CSV table of C-alpha atoms in Angstrom, one decimal:
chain,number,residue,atom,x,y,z
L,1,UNK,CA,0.0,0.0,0.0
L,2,UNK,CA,2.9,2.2,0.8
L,3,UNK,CA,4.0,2.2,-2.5
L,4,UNK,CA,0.8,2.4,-4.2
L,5,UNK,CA,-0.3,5.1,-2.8
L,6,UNK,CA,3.5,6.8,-3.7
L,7,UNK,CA,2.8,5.7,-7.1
L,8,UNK,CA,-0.7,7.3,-7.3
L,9,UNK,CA,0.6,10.7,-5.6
L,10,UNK,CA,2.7,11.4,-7.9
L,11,UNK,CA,1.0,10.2,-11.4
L,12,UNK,CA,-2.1,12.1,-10.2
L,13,UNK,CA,-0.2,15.7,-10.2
L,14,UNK,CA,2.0,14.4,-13.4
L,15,UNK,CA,-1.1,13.8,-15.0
L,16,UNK,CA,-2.2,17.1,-15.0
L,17,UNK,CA,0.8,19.0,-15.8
L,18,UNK,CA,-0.8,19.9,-19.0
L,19,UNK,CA,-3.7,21.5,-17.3
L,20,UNK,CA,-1.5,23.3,-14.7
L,21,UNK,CA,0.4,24.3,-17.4
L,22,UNK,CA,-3.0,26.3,-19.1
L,23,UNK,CA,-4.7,27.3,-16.4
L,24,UNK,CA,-1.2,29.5,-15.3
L,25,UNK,CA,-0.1,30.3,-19.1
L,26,UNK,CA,3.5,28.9,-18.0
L,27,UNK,CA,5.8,28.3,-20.3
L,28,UNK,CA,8.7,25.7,-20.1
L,29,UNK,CA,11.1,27.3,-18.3
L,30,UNK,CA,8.2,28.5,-15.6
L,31,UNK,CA,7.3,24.6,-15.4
L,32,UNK,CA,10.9,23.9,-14.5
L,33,UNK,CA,11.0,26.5,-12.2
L,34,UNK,CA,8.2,25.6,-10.7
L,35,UNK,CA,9.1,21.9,-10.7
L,36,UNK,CA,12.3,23.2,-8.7
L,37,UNK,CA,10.3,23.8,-5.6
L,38,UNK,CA,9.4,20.4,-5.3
L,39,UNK,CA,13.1,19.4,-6.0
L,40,UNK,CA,14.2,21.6,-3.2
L,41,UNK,CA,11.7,20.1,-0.8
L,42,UNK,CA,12.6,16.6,-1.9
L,43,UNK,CA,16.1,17.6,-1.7
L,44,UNK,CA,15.8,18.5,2.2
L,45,UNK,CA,14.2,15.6,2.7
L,46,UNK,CA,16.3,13.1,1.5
L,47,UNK,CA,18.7,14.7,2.6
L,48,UNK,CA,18.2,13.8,6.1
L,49,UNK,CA,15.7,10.7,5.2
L,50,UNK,CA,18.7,7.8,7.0
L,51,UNK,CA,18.9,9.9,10.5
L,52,UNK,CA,14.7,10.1,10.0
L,53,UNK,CA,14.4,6.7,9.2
L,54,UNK,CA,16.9,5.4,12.0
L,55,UNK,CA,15.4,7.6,14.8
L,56,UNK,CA,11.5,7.6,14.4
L,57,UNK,CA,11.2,4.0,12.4
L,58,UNK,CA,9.5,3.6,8.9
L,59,UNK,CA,5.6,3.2,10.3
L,60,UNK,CA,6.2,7.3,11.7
L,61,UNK,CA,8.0,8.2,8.8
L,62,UNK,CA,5.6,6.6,5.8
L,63,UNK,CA,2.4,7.5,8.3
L,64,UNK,CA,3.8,11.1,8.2
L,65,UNK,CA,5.3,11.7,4.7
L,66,UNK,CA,1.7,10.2,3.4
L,67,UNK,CA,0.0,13.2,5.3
L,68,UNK,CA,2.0,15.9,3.8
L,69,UNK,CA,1.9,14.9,0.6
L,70,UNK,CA,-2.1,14.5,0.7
L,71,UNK,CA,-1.8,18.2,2.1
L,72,UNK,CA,0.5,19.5,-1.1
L,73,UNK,CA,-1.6,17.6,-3.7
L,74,UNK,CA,-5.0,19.6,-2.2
L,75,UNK,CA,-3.0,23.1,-2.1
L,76,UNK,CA,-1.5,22.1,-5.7
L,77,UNK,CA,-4.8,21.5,-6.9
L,78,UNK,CA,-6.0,24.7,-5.3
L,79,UNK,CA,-3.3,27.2,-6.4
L,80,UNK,CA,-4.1,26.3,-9.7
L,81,UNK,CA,-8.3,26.0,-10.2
L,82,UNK,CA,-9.4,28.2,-7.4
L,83,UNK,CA,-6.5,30.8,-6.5
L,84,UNK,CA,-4.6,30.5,-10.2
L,85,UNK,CA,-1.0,31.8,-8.9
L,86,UNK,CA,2.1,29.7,-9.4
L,87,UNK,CA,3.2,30.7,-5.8
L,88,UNK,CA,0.0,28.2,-4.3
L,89,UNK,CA,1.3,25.8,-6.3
L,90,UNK,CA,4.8,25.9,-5.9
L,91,UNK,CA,4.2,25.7,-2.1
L,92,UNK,CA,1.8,22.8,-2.6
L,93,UNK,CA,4.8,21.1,-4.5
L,94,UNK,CA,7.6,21.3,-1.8
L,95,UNK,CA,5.2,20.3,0.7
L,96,UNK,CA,4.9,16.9,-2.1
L,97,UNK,CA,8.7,17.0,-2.4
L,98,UNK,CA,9.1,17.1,1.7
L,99,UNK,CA,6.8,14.1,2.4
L,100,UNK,CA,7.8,12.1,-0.4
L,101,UNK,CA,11.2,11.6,-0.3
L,102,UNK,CA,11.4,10.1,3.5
L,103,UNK,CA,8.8,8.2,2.7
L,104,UNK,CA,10.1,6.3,0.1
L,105,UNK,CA,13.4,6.3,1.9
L,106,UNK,CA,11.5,4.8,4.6
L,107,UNK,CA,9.4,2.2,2.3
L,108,UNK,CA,13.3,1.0,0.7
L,109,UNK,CA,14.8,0.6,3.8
L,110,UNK,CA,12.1,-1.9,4.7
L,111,UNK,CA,11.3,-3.8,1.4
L,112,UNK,CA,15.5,-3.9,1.3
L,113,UNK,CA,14.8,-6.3,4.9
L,114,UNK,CA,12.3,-8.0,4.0
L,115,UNK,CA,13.7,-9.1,0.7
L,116,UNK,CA,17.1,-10.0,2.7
L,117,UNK,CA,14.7,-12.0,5.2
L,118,UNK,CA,12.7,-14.5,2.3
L,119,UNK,CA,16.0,-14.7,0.4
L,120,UNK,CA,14.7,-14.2,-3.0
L,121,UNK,CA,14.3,-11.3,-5.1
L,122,UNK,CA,11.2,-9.0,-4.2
L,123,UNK,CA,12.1,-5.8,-4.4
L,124,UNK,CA,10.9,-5.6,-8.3
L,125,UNK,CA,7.3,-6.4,-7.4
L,126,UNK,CA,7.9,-3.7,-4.2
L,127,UNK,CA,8.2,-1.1,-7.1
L,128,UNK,CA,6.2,-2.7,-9.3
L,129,UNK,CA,3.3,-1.6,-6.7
L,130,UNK,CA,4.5,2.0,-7.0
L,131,UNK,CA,4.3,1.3,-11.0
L,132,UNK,CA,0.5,0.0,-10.4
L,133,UNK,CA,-0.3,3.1,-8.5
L,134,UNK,CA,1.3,5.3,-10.9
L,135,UNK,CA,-0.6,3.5,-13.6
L,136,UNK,CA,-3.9,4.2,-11.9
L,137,UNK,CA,-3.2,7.5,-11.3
L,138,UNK,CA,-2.0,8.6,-14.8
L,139,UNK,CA,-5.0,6.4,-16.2
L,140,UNK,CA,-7.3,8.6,-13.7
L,141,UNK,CA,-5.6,11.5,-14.7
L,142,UNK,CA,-6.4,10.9,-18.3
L,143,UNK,CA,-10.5,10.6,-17.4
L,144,UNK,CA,-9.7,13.8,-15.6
L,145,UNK,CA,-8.0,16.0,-18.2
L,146,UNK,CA,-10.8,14.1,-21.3
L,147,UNK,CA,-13.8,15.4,-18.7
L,148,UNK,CA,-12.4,18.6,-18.3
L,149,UNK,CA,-12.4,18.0,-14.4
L,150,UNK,CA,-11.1,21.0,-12.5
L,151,UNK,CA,-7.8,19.9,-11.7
L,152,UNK,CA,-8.3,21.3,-7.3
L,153,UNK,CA,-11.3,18.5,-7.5
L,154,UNK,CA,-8.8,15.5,-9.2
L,155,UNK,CA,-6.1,16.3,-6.4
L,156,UNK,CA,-7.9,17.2,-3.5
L,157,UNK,CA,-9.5,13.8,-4.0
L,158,UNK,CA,-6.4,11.8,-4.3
L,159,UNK,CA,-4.4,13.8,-1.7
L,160,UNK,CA,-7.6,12.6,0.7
L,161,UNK,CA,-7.1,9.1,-0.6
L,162,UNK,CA,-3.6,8.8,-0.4
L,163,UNK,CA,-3.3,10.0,3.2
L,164,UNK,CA,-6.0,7.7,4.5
L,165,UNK,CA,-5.1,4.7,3.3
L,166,UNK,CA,-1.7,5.0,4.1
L,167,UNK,CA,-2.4,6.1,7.5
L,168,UNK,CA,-4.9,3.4,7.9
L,169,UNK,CA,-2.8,0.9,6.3
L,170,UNK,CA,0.5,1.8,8.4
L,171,UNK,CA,-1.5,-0.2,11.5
L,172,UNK,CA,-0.4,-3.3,10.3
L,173,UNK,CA,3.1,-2.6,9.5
L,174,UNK,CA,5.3,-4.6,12.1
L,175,UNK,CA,8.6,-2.7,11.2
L,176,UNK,CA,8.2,-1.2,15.1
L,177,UNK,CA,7.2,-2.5,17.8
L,178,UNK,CA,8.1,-0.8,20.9
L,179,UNK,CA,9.5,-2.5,24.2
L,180,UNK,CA,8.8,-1.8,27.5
L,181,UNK,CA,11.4,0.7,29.0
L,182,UNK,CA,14.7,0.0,28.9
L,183,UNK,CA,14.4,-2.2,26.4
L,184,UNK,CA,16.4,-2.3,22.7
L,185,UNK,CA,13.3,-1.8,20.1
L,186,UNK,CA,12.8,-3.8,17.3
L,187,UNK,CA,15.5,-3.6,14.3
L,188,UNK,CA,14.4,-5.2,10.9
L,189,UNK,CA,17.2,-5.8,9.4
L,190,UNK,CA,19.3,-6.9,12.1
L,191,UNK,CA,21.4,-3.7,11.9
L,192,UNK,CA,24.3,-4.3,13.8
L,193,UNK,CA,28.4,-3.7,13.5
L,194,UNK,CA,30.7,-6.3,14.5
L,195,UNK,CA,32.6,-3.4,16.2
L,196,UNK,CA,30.4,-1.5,18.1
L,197,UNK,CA,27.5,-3.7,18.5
L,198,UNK,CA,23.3,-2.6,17.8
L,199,UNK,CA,23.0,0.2,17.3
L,200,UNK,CA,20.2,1.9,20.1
L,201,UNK,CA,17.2,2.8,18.7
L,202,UNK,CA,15.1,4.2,21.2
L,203,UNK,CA,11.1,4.5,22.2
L,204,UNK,CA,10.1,6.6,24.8
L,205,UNK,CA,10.2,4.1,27.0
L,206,UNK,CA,14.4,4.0,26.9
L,207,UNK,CA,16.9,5.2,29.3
L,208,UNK,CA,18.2,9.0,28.7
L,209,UNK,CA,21.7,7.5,28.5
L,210,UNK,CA,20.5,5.8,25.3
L,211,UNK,CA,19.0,8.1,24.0
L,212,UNK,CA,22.0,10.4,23.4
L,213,UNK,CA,23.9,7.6,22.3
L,214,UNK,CA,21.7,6.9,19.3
L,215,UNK,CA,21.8,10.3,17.0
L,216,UNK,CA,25.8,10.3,17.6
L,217,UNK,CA,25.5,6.5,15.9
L,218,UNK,CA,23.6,6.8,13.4
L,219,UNK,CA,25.4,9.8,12.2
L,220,UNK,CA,28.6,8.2,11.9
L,221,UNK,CA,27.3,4.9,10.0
L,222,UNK,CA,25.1,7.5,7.7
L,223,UNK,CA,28.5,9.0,6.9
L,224,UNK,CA,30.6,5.8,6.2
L,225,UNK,CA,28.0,4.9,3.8
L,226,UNK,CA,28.8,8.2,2.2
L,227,UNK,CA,32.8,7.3,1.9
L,228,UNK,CA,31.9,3.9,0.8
L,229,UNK,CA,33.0,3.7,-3.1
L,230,UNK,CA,30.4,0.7,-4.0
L,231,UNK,CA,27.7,2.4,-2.7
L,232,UNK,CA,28.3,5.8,-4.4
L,233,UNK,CA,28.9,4.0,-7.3
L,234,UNK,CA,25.8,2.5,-7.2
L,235,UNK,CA,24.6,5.6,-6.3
L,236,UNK,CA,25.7,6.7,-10.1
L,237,UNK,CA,24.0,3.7,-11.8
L,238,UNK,CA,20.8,4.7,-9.9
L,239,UNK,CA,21.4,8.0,-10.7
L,240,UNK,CA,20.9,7.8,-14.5
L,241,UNK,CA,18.1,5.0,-14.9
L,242,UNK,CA,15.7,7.2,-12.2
L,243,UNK,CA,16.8,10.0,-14.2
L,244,UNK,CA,15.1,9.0,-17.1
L,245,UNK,CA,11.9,7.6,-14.8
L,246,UNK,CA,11.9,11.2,-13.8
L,247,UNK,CA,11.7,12.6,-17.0
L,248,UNK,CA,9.2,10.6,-18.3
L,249,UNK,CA,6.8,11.4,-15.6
L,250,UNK,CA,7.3,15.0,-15.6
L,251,UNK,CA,7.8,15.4,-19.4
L,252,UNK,CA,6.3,12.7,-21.4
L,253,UNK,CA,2.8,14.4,-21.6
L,254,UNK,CA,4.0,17.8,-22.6
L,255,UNK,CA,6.7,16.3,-25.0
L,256,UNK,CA,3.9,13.9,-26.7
L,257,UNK,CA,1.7,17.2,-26.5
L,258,UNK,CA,3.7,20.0,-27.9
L,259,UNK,CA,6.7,18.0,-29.4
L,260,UNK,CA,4.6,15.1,-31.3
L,261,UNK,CA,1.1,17.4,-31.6
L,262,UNK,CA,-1.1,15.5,-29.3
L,263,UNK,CA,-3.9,16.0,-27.4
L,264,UNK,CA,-3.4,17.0,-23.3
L,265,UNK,CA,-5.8,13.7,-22.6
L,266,UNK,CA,-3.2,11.3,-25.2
L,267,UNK,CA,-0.3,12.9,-23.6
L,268,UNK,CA,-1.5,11.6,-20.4
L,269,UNK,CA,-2.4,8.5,-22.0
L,270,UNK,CA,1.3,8.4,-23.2
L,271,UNK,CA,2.7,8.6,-19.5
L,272,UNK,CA,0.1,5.8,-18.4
L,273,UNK,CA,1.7,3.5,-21.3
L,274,UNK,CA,5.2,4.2,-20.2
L,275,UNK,CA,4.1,3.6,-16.4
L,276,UNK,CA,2.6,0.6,-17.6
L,277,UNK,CA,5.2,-1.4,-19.6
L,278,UNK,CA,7.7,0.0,-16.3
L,279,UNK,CA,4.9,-2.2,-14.2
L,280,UNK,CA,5.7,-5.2,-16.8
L,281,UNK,CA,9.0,-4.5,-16.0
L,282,UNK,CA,9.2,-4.6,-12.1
L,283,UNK,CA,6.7,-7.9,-12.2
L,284,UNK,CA,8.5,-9.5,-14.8
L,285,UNK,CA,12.0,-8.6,-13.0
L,286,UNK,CA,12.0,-11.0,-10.2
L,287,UNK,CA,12.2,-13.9,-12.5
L,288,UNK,CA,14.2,-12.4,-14.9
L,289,UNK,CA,16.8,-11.6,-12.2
L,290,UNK,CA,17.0,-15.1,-10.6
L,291,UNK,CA,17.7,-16.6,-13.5
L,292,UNK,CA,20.2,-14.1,-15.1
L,293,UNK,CA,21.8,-11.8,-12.3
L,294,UNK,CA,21.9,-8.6,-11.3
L,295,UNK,CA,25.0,-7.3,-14.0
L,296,UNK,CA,23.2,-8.5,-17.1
L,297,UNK,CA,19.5,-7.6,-16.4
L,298,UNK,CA,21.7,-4.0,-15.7
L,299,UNK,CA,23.1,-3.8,-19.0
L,300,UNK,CA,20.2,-4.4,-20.8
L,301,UNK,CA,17.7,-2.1,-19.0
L,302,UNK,CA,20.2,0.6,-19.9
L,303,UNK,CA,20.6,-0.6,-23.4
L,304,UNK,CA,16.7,-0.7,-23.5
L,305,UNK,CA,16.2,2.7,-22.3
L,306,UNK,CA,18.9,4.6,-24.5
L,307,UNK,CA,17.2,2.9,-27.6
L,308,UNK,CA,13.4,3.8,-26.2
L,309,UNK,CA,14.3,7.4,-25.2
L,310,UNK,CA,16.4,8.2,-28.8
L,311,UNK,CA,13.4,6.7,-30.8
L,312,UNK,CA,11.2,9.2,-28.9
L,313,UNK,CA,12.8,11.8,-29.8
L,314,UNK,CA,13.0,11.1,-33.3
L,315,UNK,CA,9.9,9.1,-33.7
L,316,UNK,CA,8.4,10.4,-37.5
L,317,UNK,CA,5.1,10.0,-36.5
L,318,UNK,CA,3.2,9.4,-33.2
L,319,UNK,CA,2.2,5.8,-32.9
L,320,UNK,CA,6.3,5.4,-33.1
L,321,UNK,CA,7.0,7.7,-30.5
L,322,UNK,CA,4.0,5.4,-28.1
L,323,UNK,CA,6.0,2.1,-29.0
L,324,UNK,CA,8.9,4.1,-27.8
L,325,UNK,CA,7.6,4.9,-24.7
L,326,UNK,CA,7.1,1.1,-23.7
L,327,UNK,CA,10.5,0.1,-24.8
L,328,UNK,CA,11.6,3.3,-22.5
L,329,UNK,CA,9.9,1.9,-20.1
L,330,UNK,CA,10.9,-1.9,-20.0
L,331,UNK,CA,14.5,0.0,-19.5
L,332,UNK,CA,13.7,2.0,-16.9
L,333,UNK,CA,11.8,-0.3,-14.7
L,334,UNK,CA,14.8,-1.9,-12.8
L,335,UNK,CA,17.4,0.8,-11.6
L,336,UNK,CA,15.3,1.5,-8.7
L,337,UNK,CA,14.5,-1.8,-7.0
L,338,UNK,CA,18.2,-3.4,-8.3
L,339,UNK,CA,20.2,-0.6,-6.8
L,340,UNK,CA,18.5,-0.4,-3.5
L,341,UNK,CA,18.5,-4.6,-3.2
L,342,UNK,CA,22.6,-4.0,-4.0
L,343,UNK,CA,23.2,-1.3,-1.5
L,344,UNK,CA,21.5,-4.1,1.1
L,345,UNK,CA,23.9,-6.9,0.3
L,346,UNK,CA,25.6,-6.3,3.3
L,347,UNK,CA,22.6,-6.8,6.5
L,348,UNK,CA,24.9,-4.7,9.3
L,349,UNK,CA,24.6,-1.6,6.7
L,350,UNK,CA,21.9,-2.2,4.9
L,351,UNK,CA,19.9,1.1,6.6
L,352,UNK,CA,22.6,3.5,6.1
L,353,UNK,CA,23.6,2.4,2.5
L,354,UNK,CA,19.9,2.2,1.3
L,355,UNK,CA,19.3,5.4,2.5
L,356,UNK,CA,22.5,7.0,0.7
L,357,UNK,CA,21.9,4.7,-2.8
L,358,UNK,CA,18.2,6.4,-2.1
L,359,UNK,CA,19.6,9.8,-1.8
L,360,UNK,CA,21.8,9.9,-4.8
L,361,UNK,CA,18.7,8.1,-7.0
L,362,UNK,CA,15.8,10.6,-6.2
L,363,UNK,CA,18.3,13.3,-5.9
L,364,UNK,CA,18.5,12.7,-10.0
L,365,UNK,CA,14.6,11.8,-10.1
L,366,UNK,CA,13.6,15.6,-8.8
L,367,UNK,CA,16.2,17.5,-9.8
L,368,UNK,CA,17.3,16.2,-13.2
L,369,UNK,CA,13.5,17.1,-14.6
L,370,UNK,CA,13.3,20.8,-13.3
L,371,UNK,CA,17.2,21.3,-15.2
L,372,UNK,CA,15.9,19.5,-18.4
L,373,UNK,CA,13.1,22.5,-18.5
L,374,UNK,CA,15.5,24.8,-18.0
L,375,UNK,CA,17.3,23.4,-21.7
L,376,UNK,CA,13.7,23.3,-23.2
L,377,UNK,CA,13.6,26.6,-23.4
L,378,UNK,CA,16.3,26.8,-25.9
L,379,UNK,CA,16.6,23.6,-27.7
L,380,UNK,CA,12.6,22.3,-27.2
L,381,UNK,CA,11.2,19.4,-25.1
L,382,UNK,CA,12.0,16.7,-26.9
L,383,UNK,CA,15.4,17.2,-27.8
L,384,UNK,CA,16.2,18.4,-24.1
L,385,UNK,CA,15.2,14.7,-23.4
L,386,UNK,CA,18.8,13.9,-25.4
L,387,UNK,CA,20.4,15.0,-22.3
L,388,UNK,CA,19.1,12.0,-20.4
L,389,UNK,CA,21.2,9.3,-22.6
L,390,UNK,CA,24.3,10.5,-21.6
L,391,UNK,CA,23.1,9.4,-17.7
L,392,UNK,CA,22.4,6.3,-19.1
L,393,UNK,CA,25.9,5.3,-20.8
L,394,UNK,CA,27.5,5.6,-17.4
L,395,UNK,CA,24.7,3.6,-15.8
L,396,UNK,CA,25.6,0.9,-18.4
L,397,UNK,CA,29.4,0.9,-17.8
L,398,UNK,CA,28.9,0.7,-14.1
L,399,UNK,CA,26.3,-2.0,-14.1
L,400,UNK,CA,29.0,-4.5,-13.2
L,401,UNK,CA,29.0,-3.1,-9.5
L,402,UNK,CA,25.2,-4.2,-8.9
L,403,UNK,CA,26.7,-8.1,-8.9
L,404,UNK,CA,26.1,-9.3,-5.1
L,405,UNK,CA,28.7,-9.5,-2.6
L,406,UNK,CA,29.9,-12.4,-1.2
């Protein structure tokens, strides 16, 4: 549900771009400007998302993020239908940015333990439920735009959906349960260093001793992860297959729209293919993965998204440019859920290395999107998009350090 609803938050305002972009008469730049706030937001959060994560536990973090972004989606959707000022929306968007990005920190961290736990390859599916919800959403964003629905009715309603059913949902999570006092809580993934021992989480119900003990830990296994050269590395493969995620969601309707002369409804149409085939993807990838490894499946979900991204561009006519978008999206289903199963390999890090591989990968998700407007205005959408292969080259020359470590 956690990553449903993630999905669905942010197809629903994707979706509508289009609309946003009408109703405020913003041109390309002004959508990448405006797109920025969210980046910042997101950037703040993630930033700090492995010290959140360690200190209040996922069900706090998720529960929380999933409010705040239901919040931002209503004031989005306000800003632009009711109050029609960029400045609503912009603050509606960094609220989104703020709650999202712990929250999916949060919802990594966990799949990343379970996955360890079974001992088989899940993560795939995990995202592949964030795939589903984006798929609804872009599909319900589609109905929206066709019906002409006010766009403060479409995201009011799935801000109010979102939040509830996360919130709701969070009540069975069993990621923390907390011990009477005194007592170590729960740790999922069993993270532990041989050198120091658990590391002290602590519920209200621990000892004060403990509980200044814990921030001072956690901040100095947040920052080996950050001088750790396989994770950063995989931080740079990430890096460049969310990067072209992230430009497909935030571009793909506008490029279909103004670069390929669609309507606003097939544009959103467009995303909701590309969402969908990414769904294929992240279902299909569990398999796939057991039988061929990590470094292979690597290579070719690069390979795949370089060829589906260049024949967008370039696509003649428009059905060419829709088969593009599923091949785009077969390539870019992976880099997610791979990456943050590799930064897990090792159980007595996993938190802190997730958390950094998580950083680096929706760092490029929000922020590469917002620049790529910024180079719309002078070369157009659809060739900006060019800018996103490069990314992907390196993220196929350093597939080789997703193989697992002994």
């Amino acid at each position: 549900m956690a990553y449903a609803a993630s999905g669905l938050a942010f197809a629903s305002w994707v979706s509508r771009l289009p609309a946003i972009r009408d109703g405020l008469d913003l041109t390309p730049g002004n959508i990448g400007l405006l797109l920025l706030c969210m980046t910042l937001g997101s950037f703040v959060s993630v930033s700090a998302s492995g010290l959140i994560v360690l200190r209040l536990g996922s069900k706090r973090t998720i529960r929380t993020g999933s409010i705040m972004v239901g919040c931002g989606l209503v004031i989005a959707g306000f800003g632009t239908s009711v109050l029609a000022t960029p400045v609503a929306v912009a603050v509606g968007l960094a609220i989104i940015g703020l709650g999202t990005a712990s929250w999916n920190t949060a919802s990594n961290v966990e799949g990343a333990a379970v996955e360890r736990a079974v001992g088989r390859h899940i993560m795939p599916r995990l995202h592949g439920a964030f795939s589903l919800g984006t798929v609804a959403g872009a599909g319900l964003g589609a109905w929206a735009a066709a019906a002409s629905l006010p766009v403060f009715w479409h995201l009011a309603a799935a801000g109010v959906v979102v939040a509830v059913s996360v919130t709701t949902a969070a009540g069975w999570f069993r990621a923390d349960v907390t011990p009477v006092a005194g007592q170590r809580a729960y740790v999922p993934d069993n993270f532990e260093d041989p050198s120091t021992g658990p590391i002290p989480i602590i519920t209200p119900g621990g000892t004060q001793a403990e509980s200044a003990e814990a921030p001072l830990d956690n901040k100095r296994r947040i920052a080996q992860a950050w001088r750790d050269r396989r994770t950063l590395l995989l931080g740079v493969m990430v890096l460049g297959l969310a990067l072209a995620e992230g430009a497909a969601g935030d571009w793909v309707a506008l490029a279909l729209a103004d670069g390929h002369g669609q309507t606003d409804a097939a544009g959103a149409a467009g995303y909701g293919l590309f969402v969908t085939f990414m769904t294929v993807g992240r279902f299909a990838g569990t398999l796939v993965l057991d039988r061929f490894g990590r470094v292979p499946v690597m290579r070719w979900c690069a390979a795949l998204a370089v060829f589906g991204l260049g024949l967008f561009v370039f696509a003649p006519v428009p059905w060419i440019a829709f088969v593009a978008l599923a091949i785009w999206g077969l390539g870019a289903s992976l880099g997610f859920p791979v990456g943050m199963s590799a930064a897990a390999d090792d159980p007595a890090k996993a938190a802190a290395r997730v958390s950094v591989v998580s950083t680096i990968g929706y760092g490029a998700f929000l922020c590469g999107p917002p620049l790529l407007g910024l180079l719309a205005e002078h070369v157009g959408i659809l060739h900006s998009l060019l800018a996103v292969m490069v990314m992907l080259v390196v993220s196929f020359l350093l597939s080789p350090v997703a193989g697992k470590v002994p």
